[in-house]
Coordinates of C-alpha atoms in Angstrom, one line a residue:
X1 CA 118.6 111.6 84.9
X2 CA 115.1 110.3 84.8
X3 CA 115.9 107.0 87.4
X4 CA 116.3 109.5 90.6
X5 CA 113.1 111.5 90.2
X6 CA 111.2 107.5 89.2
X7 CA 112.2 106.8 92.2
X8 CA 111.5 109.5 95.1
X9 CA 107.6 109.5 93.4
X10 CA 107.7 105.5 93.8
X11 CA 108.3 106.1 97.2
X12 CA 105.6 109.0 97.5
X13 CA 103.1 106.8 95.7
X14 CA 103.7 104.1 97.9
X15 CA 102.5 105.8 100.8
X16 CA 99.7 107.1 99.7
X17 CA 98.6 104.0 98.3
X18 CA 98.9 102.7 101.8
X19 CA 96.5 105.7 103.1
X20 CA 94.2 105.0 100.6
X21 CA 94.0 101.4 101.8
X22 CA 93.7 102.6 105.2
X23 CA 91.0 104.5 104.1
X24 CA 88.8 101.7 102.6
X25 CA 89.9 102.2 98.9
X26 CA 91.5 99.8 96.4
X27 CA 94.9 100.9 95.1
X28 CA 97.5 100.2 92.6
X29 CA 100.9 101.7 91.8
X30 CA 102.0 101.3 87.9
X31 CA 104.6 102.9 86.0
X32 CA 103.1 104.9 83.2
X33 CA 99.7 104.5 81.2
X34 CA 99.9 102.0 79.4
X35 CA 100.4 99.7 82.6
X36 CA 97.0 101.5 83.8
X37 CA 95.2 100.7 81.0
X38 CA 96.9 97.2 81.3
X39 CA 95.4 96.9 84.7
X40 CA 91.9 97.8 84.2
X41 CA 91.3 95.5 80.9
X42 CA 93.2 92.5 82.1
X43 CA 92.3 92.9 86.0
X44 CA 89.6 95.0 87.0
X45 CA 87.4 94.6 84.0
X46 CA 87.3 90.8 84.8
X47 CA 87.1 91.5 88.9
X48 CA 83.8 93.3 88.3
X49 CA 82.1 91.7 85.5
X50 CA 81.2 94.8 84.8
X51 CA 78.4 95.2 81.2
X52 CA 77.3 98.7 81.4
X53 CA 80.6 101.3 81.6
X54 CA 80.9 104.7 81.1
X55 CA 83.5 107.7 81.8
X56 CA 83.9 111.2 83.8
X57 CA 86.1 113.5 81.1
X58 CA 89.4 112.9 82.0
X59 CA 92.8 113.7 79.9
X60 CA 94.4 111.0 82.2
X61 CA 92.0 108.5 81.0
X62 CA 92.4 109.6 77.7
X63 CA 95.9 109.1 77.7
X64 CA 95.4 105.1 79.0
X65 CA 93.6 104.6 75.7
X66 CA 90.6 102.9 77.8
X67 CA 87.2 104.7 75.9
X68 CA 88.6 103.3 73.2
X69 CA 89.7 100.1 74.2
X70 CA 86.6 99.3 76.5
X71 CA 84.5 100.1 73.3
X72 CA 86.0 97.0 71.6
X73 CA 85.3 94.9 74.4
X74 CA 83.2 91.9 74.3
X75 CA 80.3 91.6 76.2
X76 CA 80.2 95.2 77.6
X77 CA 78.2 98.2 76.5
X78 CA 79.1 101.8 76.9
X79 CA 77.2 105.1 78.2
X80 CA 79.4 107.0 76.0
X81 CA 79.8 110.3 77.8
X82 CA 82.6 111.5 75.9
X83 CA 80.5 112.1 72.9
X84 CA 80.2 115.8 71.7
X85 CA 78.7 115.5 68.7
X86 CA 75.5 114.6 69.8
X87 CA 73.0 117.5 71.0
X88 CA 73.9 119.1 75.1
X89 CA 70.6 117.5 75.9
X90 CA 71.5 113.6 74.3
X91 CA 74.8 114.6 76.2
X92 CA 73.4 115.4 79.9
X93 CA 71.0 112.3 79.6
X94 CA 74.0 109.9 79.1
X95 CA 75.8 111.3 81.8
X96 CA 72.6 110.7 84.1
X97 CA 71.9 107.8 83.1
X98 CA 76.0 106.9 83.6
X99 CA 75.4 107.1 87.6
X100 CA 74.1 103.5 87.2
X101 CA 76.8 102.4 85.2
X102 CA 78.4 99.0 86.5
X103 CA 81.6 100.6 86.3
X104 CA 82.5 104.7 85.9
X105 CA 86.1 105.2 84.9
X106 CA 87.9 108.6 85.8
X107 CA 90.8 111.3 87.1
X108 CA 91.2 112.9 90.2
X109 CA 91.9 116.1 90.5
X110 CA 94.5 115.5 93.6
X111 CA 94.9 113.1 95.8
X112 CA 96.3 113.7 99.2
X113 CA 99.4 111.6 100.5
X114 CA 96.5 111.0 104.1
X115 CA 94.4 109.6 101.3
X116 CA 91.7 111.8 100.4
X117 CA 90.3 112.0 96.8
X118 CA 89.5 116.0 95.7
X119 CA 87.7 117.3 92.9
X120 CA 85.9 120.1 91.6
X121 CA 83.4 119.9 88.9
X122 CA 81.6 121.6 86.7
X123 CA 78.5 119.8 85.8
X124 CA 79.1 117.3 88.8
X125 CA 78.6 113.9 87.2
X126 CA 82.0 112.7 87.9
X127 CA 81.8 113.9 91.1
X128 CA 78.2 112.2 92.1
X129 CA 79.9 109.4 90.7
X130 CA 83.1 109.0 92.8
X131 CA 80.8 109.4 95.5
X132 CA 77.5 107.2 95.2
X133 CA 76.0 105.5 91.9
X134 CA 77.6 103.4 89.7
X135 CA 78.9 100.1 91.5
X136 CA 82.4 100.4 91.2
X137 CA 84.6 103.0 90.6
X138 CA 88.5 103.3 88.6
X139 CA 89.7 106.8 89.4
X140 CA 93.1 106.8 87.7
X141 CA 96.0 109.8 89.0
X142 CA 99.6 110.5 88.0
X143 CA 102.1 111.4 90.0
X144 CA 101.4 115.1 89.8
X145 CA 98.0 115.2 91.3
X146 CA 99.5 113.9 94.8
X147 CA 99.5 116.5 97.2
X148 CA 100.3 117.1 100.7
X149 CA 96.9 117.5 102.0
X150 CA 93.0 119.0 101.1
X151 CA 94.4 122.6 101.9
X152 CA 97.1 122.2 99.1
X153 CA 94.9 119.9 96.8
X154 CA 92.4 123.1 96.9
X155 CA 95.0 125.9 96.0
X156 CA 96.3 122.9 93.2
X157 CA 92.5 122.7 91.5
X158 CA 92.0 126.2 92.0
X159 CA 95.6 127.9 90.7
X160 CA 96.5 124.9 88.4
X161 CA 94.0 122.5 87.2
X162 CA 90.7 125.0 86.6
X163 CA 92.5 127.5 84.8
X164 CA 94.8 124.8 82.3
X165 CA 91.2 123.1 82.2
X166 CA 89.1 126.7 81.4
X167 CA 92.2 127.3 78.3
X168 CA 92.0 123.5 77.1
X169 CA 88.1 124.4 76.9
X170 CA 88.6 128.0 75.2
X171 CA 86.1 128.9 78.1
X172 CA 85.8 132.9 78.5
X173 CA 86.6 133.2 82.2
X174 CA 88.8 135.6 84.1
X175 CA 91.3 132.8 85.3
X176 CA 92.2 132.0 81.2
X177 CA 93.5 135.8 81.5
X178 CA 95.0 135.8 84.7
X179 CA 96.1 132.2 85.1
X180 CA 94.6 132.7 88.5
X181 CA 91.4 131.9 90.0
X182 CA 89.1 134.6 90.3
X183 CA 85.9 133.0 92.2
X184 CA 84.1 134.4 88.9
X185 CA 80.6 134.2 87.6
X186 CA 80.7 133.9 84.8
X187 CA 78.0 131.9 83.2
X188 CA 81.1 129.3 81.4
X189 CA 82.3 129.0 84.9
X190 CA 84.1 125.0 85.0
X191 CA 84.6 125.4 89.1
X192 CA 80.7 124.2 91.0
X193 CA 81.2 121.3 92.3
X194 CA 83.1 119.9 95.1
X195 CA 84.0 116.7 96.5
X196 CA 86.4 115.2 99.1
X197 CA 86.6 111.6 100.0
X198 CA 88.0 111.0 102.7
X199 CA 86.9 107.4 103.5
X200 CA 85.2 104.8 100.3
X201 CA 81.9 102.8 101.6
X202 CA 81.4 100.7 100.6
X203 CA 85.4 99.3 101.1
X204 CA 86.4 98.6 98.1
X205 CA 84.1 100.5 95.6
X206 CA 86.7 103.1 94.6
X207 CA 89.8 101.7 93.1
X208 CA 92.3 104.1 92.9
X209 CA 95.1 103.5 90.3
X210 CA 98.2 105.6 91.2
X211 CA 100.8 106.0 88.0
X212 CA 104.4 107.2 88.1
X213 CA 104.4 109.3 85.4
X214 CA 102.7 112.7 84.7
X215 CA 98.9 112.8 83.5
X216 CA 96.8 115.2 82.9
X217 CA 96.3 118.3 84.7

């Protein structure tokens, strides 16, 4: 019986959409991604008058459909980021030249039912982004990326997210053997970069789209 578990992460999501308001961040609660991807072209999109957008790698934005529906838009041109057949160099420049994007769409890692956004990169472009650059901000989380707080969001990332992330990559590090972190150092490394928000300044910046419905890792 799906309706029972719908309903306790409504109620989950809920309150940490109100900490994230409390904590100077836009946020919305939808039901699956469609409904996000919904949100962002007919809302958000509009809100910000956003031209120039562009994207942190994100299989929760994938699943919303947004690179390519954004892409089709009128009026609105895209740093696309997401682009790996062009060389590693034409690939870093984009995502450079991304941080002044009018609007940068990505996941979270966790989010923490006090309302703190936690990531860990590997490059760091989404996370300088969430953080300061590009004028607004959609970071878009399932259900399964709330957490109780940054302690547990840290053993999630670390124990969870890197390692599913290092085998979707086929990178050659020690947690794709162990399903464990290992605080490696190896040179394909994916964890570098950290970043907790715990307030958005400017208020507002951030939107935060919370979805009740597992995305992503």
């Amino acid at each position: 019986m799906q309706a029972p578990i719908d309903a306790y992460y409504a109620k989950r999501l809920e309150q940490t959409a109100k900490a994230l308001v409390a904590n100077h961040f836009e946020s919305y609660l939808v039901a699956d991604a469609e409904a996000a991807g919904a949100l962002v072209l007919e809302t958000i999109l509009p809100q910000t008058a956003a031209k120039v957008i562009s994207f942190g790698g994100s299989m929760t934005l994938a699943a919303t459909g947004l690179p390519a529906a954004l892409a089709q838009a009128p009026g609105v041109s895209i740093i696309n980021t997401l682009d790996h057949s062009v060389s590693p160099e034409e690939l870093y420049e984009r995502r450079r030249q991304a941080l002044l994007a009018d609007l940068f769409l990505t996941g979270s890692n966790a989010v923490t039912e006090d309302g703190v956004l936690v990531n860990l990169d590997m490059i760091g472009n989404r996370a300088c982004a969430i953080a300061f650059g590009p004028k607004h901000v959609v970071v878009i989380a399932g259900r399964n990326k709330i957490v109780p707080d940054v302690d547990a969001a840290r053993v999630r990332i670390k124990n969870f997210a890197a390692p599913v992330n290092a085998l979707r990559l086929s990178k050659k590090t020690p947690c794709t053997a162990t399903a464990h972190c290992e605080d490696c150092g190896s040179p394909q490394r994916i964890c570098n970069v950290w970043t907790i928000a715990e307030k958005c300044f400017p208020r507002g910046r951030v939107t935060v789209i919370l979805v009740n419905q597992d995305l992503g890792f």
